[in-house]
Coordinates of C-alpha atoms and ligand atoms in Angstrom, one line a residue:
X213 CA 132.4 96.7 44.5
X214 CA 129.0 96.6 42.7
X215 CA 125.8 95.4 44.3
X216 CA 125.0 91.7 43.8
X217 CA 122.3 90.9 41.3
X218 CA 119.6 88.3 42.1
X219 CA 116.1 88.1 40.8
X220 CA 114.2 88.3 44.1
X221 CA 111.4 86.1 42.7
X222 CA 113.9 83.2 42.4
X223 CA 114.8 83.1 46.1
X224 CA 113.4 80.6 48.6
X225 CA 112.2 83.4 50.7
X226 CA 110.0 84.8 47.9
X227 CA 108.4 81.3 47.4
X228 CA 107.8 81.1 51.2
X229 CA 106.2 84.6 51.1
X230 CA 104.0 83.6 48.2
X231 CA 102.5 80.7 50.1
X232 CA 102.3 82.7 53.3
X233 CA 100.5 85.4 51.3
X234 CA 97.8 82.9 50.3
X235 CA 97.1 82.1 53.9
X236 CA 96.9 85.8 55.0
X237 CA 95.5 87.7 52.1
X238 CA 91.9 87.5 53.2
X239 CA 92.5 88.0 56.9
X240 CA 91.0 91.2 58.4
X241 CA 93.2 93.5 60.5
X242 CA 90.6 93.4 63.2
X243 CA 91.0 89.7 63.5
X244 CA 94.7 90.0 63.6
X245 CA 94.4 92.3 66.5
X246 CA 91.8 90.1 68.2
X247 CA 94.0 87.1 68.0
X248 CA 97.1 88.6 69.3
X249 CA 97.0 90.8 72.4
X250 CA 100.6 91.9 72.1
X251 CA 100.4 92.8 68.4
X252 CA 100.4 96.6 68.8
X253 CA 103.4 96.6 71.1
X254 CA 105.3 94.0 69.1
X255 CA 104.9 95.8 65.8
X256 CA 105.9 99.2 67.1
X257 CA 109.5 100.6 67.0
X258 CA 110.4 103.3 69.4
X259 CA 113.6 105.1 68.5
X260 CA 114.8 108.4 69.7
X261 CA 111.9 110.9 69.3
X262 CA 110.2 108.5 66.7
X263 CA 107.3 106.2 67.6
X264 CA 106.5 104.0 64.5
X265 CA 103.5 101.7 64.7
X266 CA 103.4 99.1 61.9
X267 CA 100.7 97.1 63.5
X268 CA 97.9 98.4 61.3
X269 CA 99.5 96.6 58.3
X270 CA 98.3 93.4 56.9
X271 CA 101.1 91.4 58.3
X272 CA 101.9 89.0 61.2
X273 CA 105.1 88.4 63.0
X274 CA 105.6 85.6 60.5
X275 CA 105.2 87.9 57.5
X276 CA 107.9 90.2 59.0
X277 CA 110.2 87.3 59.6
X278 CA 109.8 86.1 56.0
X279 CA 110.4 89.6 54.6
X280 CA 113.5 89.9 56.7
X281 CA 114.5 86.5 55.5
X282 CA 114.2 87.9 51.9
X283 CA 116.3 90.9 52.8
X284 CA 119.0 88.6 54.3
X285 CA 118.9 86.2 51.3
X286 CA 119.4 89.2 49.0
X287 CA 122.4 90.3 51.1
X288 CA 121.0 93.6 52.3
X289 CA 123.6 93.8 55.0
X290 CA 126.4 93.7 52.4
X291 CA 124.6 96.2 50.2
X292 CA 124.3 98.6 53.2
X293 CA 128.0 98.4 53.9
X294 CA 128.7 99.1 50.2
X295 CA 126.4 102.1 50.3
X296 CA 128.0 103.6 53.3
X297 CA 131.6 102.8 52.3
X298 CA 131.6 104.6 49.0
X299 CA 131.5 101.6 46.7
X300 CA 130.4 102.3 43.1
X301 CA 126.8 101.1 43.6
X302 CA 125.5 103.5 40.9
X303 CA 127.1 101.2 38.4
X304 CA 125.3 102.5 35.3
X305 CA 126.8 106.0 35.9
X306 CA 130.0 104.6 37.5
X307 CA 129.6 106.5 40.7
X308 CA 129.3 106.0 44.5
X309 CA 126.1 107.0 46.3
X310 CA 127.5 108.9 49.2
X311 CA 125.1 111.5 50.3
X312 CA 125.4 110.0 53.8
X313 CA 129.0 111.3 53.9
X314 CA 127.6 114.8 53.7
X315 CA 126.2 114.5 57.2
X316 CA 128.9 112.4 58.7
X317 CA 131.0 113.9 61.6
X318 CA 134.4 115.6 60.9
X319 CA 136.3 112.7 62.4
X320 CA 134.7 110.0 60.2
X321 CA 136.3 108.5 57.1
X322 CA 134.5 107.7 53.8
X323 CA 136.6 106.7 50.9
X324 CA 135.3 107.3 47.4
X325 CA 137.8 106.2 44.6
X326 CA 140.4 105.7 47.4
X327 CA 140.1 109.3 48.7
X328 CA 138.6 110.2 52.1
X329 CA 135.9 112.7 51.1
X330 CA 135.1 113.9 54.6
X331 CA 137.7 116.8 54.8
X332 CA 136.3 118.2 51.5
X333 CA 132.7 117.9 52.8
X334 CA 133.6 120.0 55.8
X335 CA 135.5 122.5 53.8
X336 CA 132.4 123.2 51.8
X337 CA 130.2 123.3 54.9
X338 CA 132.6 125.9 56.4
X339 CA 132.2 128.0 53.2
X340 CA 128.4 127.7 53.5
X341 CA 128.5 128.7 57.2
X342 CA 130.7 131.8 56.6
X343 CA 128.6 133.0 53.7
X344 CA 125.4 132.4 55.5
X345 CA 126.6 134.4 58.5
X346 CA 127.7 137.3 56.3
X347 CA 124.3 137.4 54.5
X348 CA 122.1 136.8 57.5
X349 CA 123.9 139.4 59.6
X350 CA 123.7 142.0 56.8
X351 CA 127.5 142.2 56.5
X352 CA 127.4 141.0 52.9
X353 CA 126.2 144.0 51.0
X354 CA 124.8 144.3 47.6
X355 CA 126.5 146.4 45.0
X356 CA 124.9 149.6 46.1
X357 CA 125.8 148.9 49.8
X358 CA 122.4 147.6 50.9
X359 CA 122.0 144.4 52.9
X360 CA 120.3 141.4 51.3
X361 CA 116.6 140.9 52.0
X362 CA 115.6 138.3 49.4
X363 CA 117.2 135.0 48.2
X364 CA 116.1 133.4 45.0
X365 CA 117.0 129.7 44.4
X366 CA 117.1 129.0 40.7
X367 CA 117.2 125.2 40.1
X368 CA 114.9 122.3 39.2
X369 CA 114.3 118.7 40.3
X370 CA 116.7 117.8 43.1
X371 CA 118.2 121.3 42.8
X372 CA 114.8 122.8 43.8
X373 CA 112.5 120.3 45.5
X374 CA 114.7 119.5 48.5
X375 CA 115.6 123.0 49.4
X376 CA 112.1 124.3 48.7
X377 CA 110.4 121.5 50.8
X378 CA 112.8 122.0 53.7
X379 CA 112.5 125.8 53.8
X380 CA 108.7 125.6 53.6
X381 CA 108.5 122.8 56.2
X382 CA 110.8 124.7 58.6
X383 CA 109.4 128.2 58.0
X384 CA 108.7 128.4 61.7
X385 CA 112.5 128.5 62.2
X386 CA 113.2 131.1 59.4
X387 CA 115.1 134.3 59.8
X388 CA 114.2 137.7 58.2
X389 CA 115.4 136.7 54.7
X390 CA 112.5 136.0 52.2
X391 CA 113.2 133.0 50.1
X392 CA 111.9 132.3 46.6
X393 CA 112.2 129.3 44.3
X394 CA 112.2 129.6 40.5
X395 CA 112.2 126.2 38.8
X396 CA 109.9 125.9 35.8
X397 CA 111.1 127.0 32.4
X398 CA 107.7 128.6 32.1
X399 CA 108.7 132.3 31.8
X400 CA 105.6 133.3 33.8
X401 CA 107.1 131.5 36.8
X402 CA 110.2 133.7 37.1
X403 CA 108.4 136.8 36.1
X404 CA 105.9 136.4 38.9
X405 CA 108.8 136.1 41.3
X406 CA 111.0 138.9 40.1
X407 CA 108.2 141.4 39.7
X408 CA 108.2 142.4 43.3
X409 CA 112.0 142.1 43.9
X410 CA 114.5 144.8 44.3
X411 CA 117.7 143.8 42.5
X412 CA 119.8 145.9 44.9
X413 CA 118.8 143.7 47.9
X414 CA 118.4 140.3 46.2
X415 CA 120.8 137.3 46.1
X416 CA 120.4 134.8 43.4
X417 CA 121.6 131.2 44.0
X418 CA 121.9 129.2 40.8
X419 CA 121.8 125.5 41.6
X420 CA 122.6 122.9 39.0
X421 CA 124.7 119.9 39.5
X422 CA 125.5 119.6 35.8
X423 CA 125.0 123.3 34.9
X424 CA 123.6 122.1 31.6
X425 CA 119.9 121.9 32.6
X426 CA 117.8 123.9 30.1
X427 CA 115.3 125.2 32.7
X428 CA 117.8 126.4 35.1
X429 CA 120.1 128.0 32.6
X430 CA 117.2 129.7 30.8
X431 CA 115.9 131.1 34.1
X432 CA 119.4 132.2 35.2
X433 CA 120.1 133.9 31.9
X434 CA 116.7 135.7 31.8
X435 CA 117.0 136.8 35.5
X436 CA 120.6 138.0 34.9
X437 CA 119.4 140.0 31.9
X438 CA 116.6 141.6 34.1
X439 CA 119.2 142.3 36.8
X440 CA 121.5 144.0 34.3
X441 CA 118.7 146.3 33.1
X442 CA 119.1 148.3 36.3
X443 CA 122.6 147.2 37.6
X444 CA 126.1 147.4 36.1
X445 CA 128.0 144.2 35.2
X446 CA 130.3 144.6 38.2
X447 CA 127.3 144.1 40.5
X448 CA 126.8 140.5 39.4
X449 CA 129.5 139.2 41.7
X450 CA 127.7 140.6 44.8
X451 CA 124.3 139.2 43.7
X452 CA 124.9 135.9 42.0
X453 CA 126.4 132.7 43.5
X454 CA 126.2 129.1 42.1
X455 CA 126.2 125.5 43.3
X456 CA 127.5 123.0 40.9
X457 CA 130.0 120.2 40.0
X458 CA 130.7 122.0 36.7
X459 CA 133.0 124.8 37.8
X460 CA 134.1 125.7 34.2
X461 CA 130.6 126.3 33.0
X462 CA 129.7 128.3 36.0
X463 CA 132.7 130.6 35.4
X464 CA 131.7 130.9 31.7
X465 CA 128.3 132.0 32.9
X466 CA 130.1 134.9 34.6
X467 CA 130.2 133.9 38.3
X468 CA 133.5 134.4 40.2
X469 CA 135.2 131.3 41.5
X470 CA 134.9 132.7 45.0
X471 CA 131.1 132.6 44.6
X472 CA 131.0 128.9 43.6
X473 CA 129.9 126.3 46.1
X474 CA 131.2 123.0 44.8
X475 CA 129.4 119.7 44.9
X476 CA 130.6 116.2 43.9
X477 CA 129.2 113.7 41.3
X478 CA 128.8 111.1 44.0
X479 CA 125.8 113.1 45.3
X480 CA 122.7 112.3 43.3
X481 CA 120.5 115.3 42.5
X482 CA 117.5 114.0 44.4
X483 CA 119.6 113.3 47.5
X484 CA 121.6 116.6 47.3
X485 CA 119.9 118.9 49.8
X486 CA 122.7 117.9 52.3
X487 CA 125.4 119.2 49.9
X488 CA 125.9 122.8 48.9
X489 CA 122.5 122.5 47.2
X490 CA 121.2 123.2 50.7
X491 CA 122.8 126.7 50.6
X492 CA 119.3 128.3 50.3
X493 CA 118.2 126.3 53.4
X494 CA 121.2 127.5 55.4
X495 CA 120.5 131.1 54.3
X496 CA 116.8 130.9 55.1
X497 CA 117.1 129.1 58.5
X498 CA 120.5 130.1 59.6
X499 CA 123.5 127.8 59.6
X500 CA 122.8 126.2 63.0
X501 CA 119.4 125.0 61.9
X502 CA 120.9 123.6 58.7
X503 CA 123.5 121.8 60.8
X504 CA 120.8 120.3 63.0
X505 CA 119.0 119.0 59.9
X506 CA 122.1 117.2 58.9
X507 CA 122.7 115.9 62.3
X508 CA 119.2 114.4 62.4
X509 CA 119.9 112.7 59.1
X510 CA 123.1 111.3 60.4
X511 CA 121.3 109.9 63.5
X512 CA 118.9 108.1 61.1
X513 CA 121.9 106.9 59.0
X514 CA 123.4 105.3 62.2
X515 CA 120.1 103.7 63.1
X516 CA 119.8 102.3 59.6
X517 CA 123.4 101.2 59.4
X518 CA 123.6 99.4 62.7
X519 CA 120.2 98.4 63.9
X520 CA 119.0 94.8 63.4
X521 CA 116.5 94.5 60.6
X522 CA 113.5 93.7 62.8
X523 CA 113.8 97.0 64.7
X524 CA 115.2 99.0 61.8
X525 CA 112.6 101.6 60.7
X526 CA 113.7 102.2 57.0
X527 CA 114.2 98.4 56.5
X528 CA 110.7 97.4 57.8
X529 CA 109.1 100.3 56.0
X530 CA 110.7 99.3 52.7
X531 CA 109.8 95.6 53.2
X532 CA 106.2 96.6 53.7
X533 CA 106.2 98.4 50.3
X534 CA 107.6 95.2 48.7
X535 CA 104.9 93.2 50.5
X536 CA 102.0 95.3 49.2
X537 CA 103.5 96.0 45.8
X538 CA 104.6 92.5 44.9
X539 CA 102.1 90.3 46.7
X540 CA 98.9 92.4 47.1
X541 CA 99.5 94.2 43.8
X542 CA 99.0 97.6 45.3
X543 CA 100.2 100.2 42.9
X544 CA 100.5 103.3 44.9
X545 CA 101.3 104.6 48.4
X546 CA 100.0 107.7 50.1
X547 CA 102.0 110.0 52.4
X548 CA 99.7 111.9 54.7
X549 CA 101.4 114.4 57.0
X550 CA 99.2 115.8 59.8
X551 CA 100.9 119.1 59.7
X552 CA 100.4 121.8 57.1
X553 CA 104.2 122.5 57.3
X554 CA 104.8 119.2 55.3
X555 CA 102.6 120.4 52.5
X556 CA 105.4 119.8 49.9
X557 CA 106.7 116.5 51.5
X558 CA 104.9 114.1 49.1
X559 CA 105.9 116.1 46.1
X560 CA 109.5 116.0 47.2
X561 CA 109.3 112.3 47.8
X562 CA 107.8 111.8 44.4
X563 CA 111.2 112.6 42.8
X564 CA 113.1 110.7 45.4
X565 CA 111.1 107.5 45.1
X566 CA 109.8 107.5 41.6
X567 CA 112.9 108.8 39.8
X568 CA 114.9 106.2 41.8
X569 CA 112.8 103.1 41.6
X570 CA 110.8 103.7 38.4
X571 CA 112.9 101.1 36.6
X572 CA 112.1 98.0 34.6
X573 CA 115.5 96.6 33.9
X574 CA 117.4 94.6 36.5
X575 CA 121.0 94.8 37.6
X576 CA 121.9 92.2 35.0
X577 CA 120.3 94.3 32.2
X578 CA 117.2 92.0 31.9
X579 CA 113.6 93.1 31.8
X580 CA 112.1 92.5 35.2
X581 CA 109.3 90.0 35.5
X582 CA 107.8 91.6 38.7
X583 CA 106.6 95.0 39.8
X584 CA 109.1 97.7 41.0
X585 CA 108.6 101.4 42.0
X586 CA 105.3 102.5 43.4
X587 CA 103.3 105.7 42.7
X588 CA 103.7 108.2 45.5
X589 CA 101.1 110.8 46.3
X590 CA 99.6 112.7 49.2
X591 CA 98.6 115.9 50.9
X592 CA 98.4 117.0 54.4
X593 CA 95.5 115.9 56.7
X594 CA 92.9 117.1 57.4
X595 CA 92.6 118.7 54.0
X596 CA 93.1 115.4 52.2
X597 CA 90.3 113.9 54.2
X598 CA 88.0 116.3 52.4
X599 CA 89.5 115.6 49.0
X600 CA 90.6 112.0 48.2
X601 CA 90.0 109.9 51.4
X602 CA 86.7 108.7 50.0
X603 CA 88.6 106.6 47.5
X604 CA 91.0 105.1 50.1
X605 CA 88.0 104.2 52.3
X606 CA 85.5 102.9 49.8
X607 CA 87.2 102.7 46.4
X608 CA 88.4 99.4 44.8
X609 CA 92.1 100.1 45.2
X610 CA 94.4 99.1 48.1
X611 CA 96.4 102.1 49.1
X612 CA 98.8 101.7 52.0
X613 CA 99.3 105.0 53.6
X614 CA 102.0 106.5 55.9
X615 CA 100.4 108.8 58.5
X616 CA 103.0 111.3 59.9
X617 CA 102.1 113.3 62.9
X618 CA 103.8 115.3 65.7
X619 CA 103.0 115.2 69.4
X620 CA 103.6 118.9 69.9
X621 CA 102.5 121.8 67.6
X622 CA 104.9 124.6 67.1
X623 CA 102.7 127.5 68.3
X624 CA 101.3 125.3 71.1
X625 CA 97.6 125.7 70.3
X626 CA 96.6 122.6 72.1
X627 CA 92.9 122.9 71.2
X628 CA 93.6 122.9 67.4
X629 CA 96.4 120.3 67.8
X630 CA 94.1 117.9 69.6
X631 CA 91.5 118.3 66.9
X632 CA 94.2 117.7 64.2
X633 CA 95.5 114.6 65.9
X634 CA 92.1 113.2 66.7
X635 CA 91.5 113.1 63.0
X636 CA 94.8 111.3 62.4
X637 CA 94.0 108.6 65.0
X638 CA 90.3 108.4 63.8
X639 CA 91.3 107.9 60.2
X640 CA 93.8 105.1 60.8
X641 CA 91.2 103.4 63.0
X642 CA 88.4 103.9 60.5
X643 CA 90.6 102.7 57.6
X644 CA 91.4 99.5 59.6
X645 CA 88.0 98.7 61.2
X646 CA 85.6 100.0 58.6
X647 CA 82.0 99.7 59.4
X648 CA 80.0 96.4 59.3
X649 CA 76.4 95.9 58.2
X650 CA 75.4 95.4 61.9
X651 CA 77.0 98.7 62.9
X652 CA 75.2 100.5 60.0
X653 CA 71.9 98.9 61.0
X654 CA 72.4 99.9 64.6
X655 CA 73.0 103.5 63.5
X656 CA 69.8 103.5 61.4
X657 CA 67.9 102.4 64.5
X658 CA 68.4 105.9 66.0
X659 CA 66.9 107.5 62.9
X660 CA 63.3 107.5 61.8
X661 CA 63.7 105.9 58.4
X662 CA 61.4 103.3 56.8
X663 CA 62.7 99.7 56.5
X664 CA 62.6 100.1 52.7
X665 CA 64.9 103.1 52.8
X666 CA 67.2 101.4 55.2
X667 CA 67.5 98.4 53.0
X668 CA 68.3 100.6 50.0
X669 CA 71.0 102.6 51.8
X670 CA 72.8 99.9 53.8
X671 CA 75.2 98.7 51.0
X672 CA 76.5 102.2 50.5
X673 CA 77.2 102.8 54.2
X674 CA 79.3 99.7 54.7
X675 CA 83.1 100.2 54.9
X676 CA 85.1 97.0 54.4
X677 CA 88.0 98.4 56.4
X678 CA 91.3 96.4 56.3
X679 CA 93.1 99.3 54.7
X680 CA 96.7 99.3 55.9
X681 CA 98.4 102.3 57.5
X682 CA 101.7 103.0 59.2
X683 CA 101.6 105.6 62.0
X684 CA 104.7 107.7 62.5
X685 CA 104.4 109.8 65.6
X686 CA 107.3 112.2 66.2
X687 CA 107.8 114.5 69.2
X688 CA 108.0 117.8 67.4
X689 CA 108.8 119.2 64.0
X690 CA 112.4 120.5 64.3
X691 CA 115.3 120.7 61.8
X692 CA 116.7 117.6 63.5
X693 CA 113.5 115.5 63.3
X694 CA 112.9 116.5 59.7
X695 CA 116.4 115.4 58.9
X696 CA 115.7 112.0 60.4
X697 CA 112.4 111.7 58.5
X698 CA 113.9 112.6 55.1
X699 CA 116.8 110.2 55.7
X700 CA 114.4 107.5 56.7
X701 CA 112.7 107.7 53.2
X702 CA 116.1 107.9 51.5
X703 CA 117.1 104.6 53.1
X704 CA 113.7 103.1 52.3
X705 CA 114.4 103.9 48.6
X706 CA 117.8 102.2 48.8
X707 CA 116.4 99.0 50.4
X708 CA 113.6 98.7 47.9
X709 CA 116.1 99.0 45.0
X710 CA 118.3 96.3 46.6
X711 CA 115.4 93.9 46.9
X712 CA 114.0 94.7 43.4
X713 CA 117.5 94.2 41.9
X714 CA 117.4 97.5 40.1
X715 CA 119.7 100.5 39.9
X716 CA 118.1 103.2 42.0
X717 CA 120.6 106.0 41.3
X718 CA 120.4 106.7 37.6
X719 CA 117.5 108.5 35.8
X720 CA 117.9 107.8 32.0
X721 CA 114.2 107.9 31.6
X722 CA 114.2 111.6 32.0
X723 CA 116.6 112.1 29.1
X724 CA 114.4 111.1 26.1
X725 CA 111.9 113.9 26.6
X726 CA 114.7 116.4 27.1
X727 CA 116.3 115.4 23.8
X728 CA 113.0 115.6 21.9
X729 CA 112.2 119.0 23.4
X730 CA 115.5 120.4 22.1
X731 CA 114.8 119.4 18.5
X732 CA 111.2 120.6 18.6
X733 CA 112.4 123.9 20.0
X734 CA 114.6 124.3 17.0
X735 CA 111.7 123.7 14.7
X736 CA 109.7 126.3 16.6
X737 CA 112.5 128.9 16.4
X738 CA 113.8 128.3 12.9
X739 CA 110.6 127.7 11.1
X740 CA 112.0 124.2 10.2
X741 CA 109.6 121.3 9.8
X742 CA 110.5 117.7 10.6
X743 CA 109.1 114.7 8.9
X744 CA 109.9 112.6 11.9
X745 CA 106.9 113.4 14.0
X746 CA 103.8 111.3 14.2
X747 CA 100.6 113.1 12.9
X748 CA 99.3 114.0 16.3
X749 CA 102.5 115.7 17.4
X750 CA 102.9 117.4 14.1
X751 CA 99.4 118.8 14.2
X752 CA 99.9 120.1 17.7
X753 CA 103.2 121.8 16.7
X754 CA 101.5 123.3 13.7
X755 CA 98.5 124.5 15.6
X756 CA 100.8 126.1 18.2
X757 CA 103.0 127.8 15.6
X758 CA 100.1 129.1 13.6
X759 CA 98.3 130.5 16.6
X760 CA 101.0 131.9 18.8
Ligands
F6P849 O1 115.1 115.4 36.3 C1 116.4 114.9 36.0 C2 117.4 115.5 36.8 O2 118.7 115.1 36.3 C3 117.3 115.3 38.3 O3 117.8 114.1 38.7 C4 118.0 116.4 38.8 O4 117.7 116.6 40.2 C5 117.5 117.5 37.9 O5 117.5 116.9 36.6 C6 118.3 118.8 37.9 O6 119.6 118.6 37.4 P1 120.8 119.7 37.7 O7 121.0 119.9 39.1 O8 122.0 119.1 37.0 O9 120.4 121.0 37.0

């Protein structure tokens, strides 16, 4: 059954939130703390190895109750059941959204179109496990009898970002294989990667759910041509494998059926790292680590599915986005991991969040009259402190930020880790408290400045504070905790889509540019001109053609 469709702004809860917002919008976080001694404890959720502190957000217990009331009025519980039970909730594409089934245990049952998909999921996992073990142990030999040293993942969007982010984030757990990712149709990208590779010891994993994506097929074709410059045709089966739903097209490309790792259309591209799309992860980290990643995600699935809303991490986190986006008119959210390992995390979440909830038509097909998906951006701390934090502290925009940190560092250098984490804590505190005029003046007292200079400088040194942050503190970065963290954001995306009454699992907006690029490519290749372009585009095309 499809998800219900209600314009959230027509609900009683929304109206209550609006009047509550008027009473809270100018309150300072400092005052909220001063007036409630239990605030920090009451607005913190401790679950497994996660400590999630929501208390530095511009909310009270009443705000949370009202937001939870909104979720209940919009039947979030029912939507969650439909999500986990394989209902066709991606109605515009006529599909279930069942990536959670990919990490469900063997004995569970998830029915999509009346068929229990779990046995099929575990069959593919076994294939991934066997192949991983053969490659990692060196038993899988290339055509000339040498073991594999390098793995190249060829894919784009969800067929690249997830595996690339996970492999990079978990590089501490990596084995001896060197992993590379080719995604951009920019020929310089694949050339830079293959230039140092030995075709005799390289395995290419072509990942494309549809096996129609221009970037991936162009890269796969060019790389195969480069491979065949030095290797015979029979070598292809030892060096090329593919992940796709489109088995026929993979075979037409020239890959043996035995080398195809199938996936299903009920797995969305941006949620597919848990499917065979994660083959490169398994190869890079070993199957056990890959399995732990999935297990972590499953634990978060269970938390999300069963926990009451007021102690449910993805639910509260999603409701906070709604609060800032729709009441405070905040347009963006920053993701700031205090670990260099999560360098690619915000980039990965950009696809997950913005491709999912960048929609302006509701589930009834009407244009929405409220804001939906937020802009997502971020970089690891402390680097980002020296880049864009100035704007968060003293700019004109309200930017709620998630701070993600780990209690233990992986190499155990306590000295550095304490410095790193002291910056995390200091930033959330500074963003909240800011610095008052009195504090600025007190600081000036210590310096020998004239009163005139002090008066001039004071306005620039004041920080208003009251900038909201959510602090996620996790015991240690492991495959399991990363699985939980990714799944947390996946469920947050789902909850937001339910509240905003939009379809989060299609991506028609990406298609228009693809279609136009195809017809312009024809013009570039065939010396054709088209009268359909606007003058600006036509001039650009002409300039390019005349100067290339
Ligand atoms: O960017 C649009 C998109 O369809 C994504 O949703 C998807 O992850 C990506 O293209 C790649 O698609 P495919 O795996 O079919 O090559």
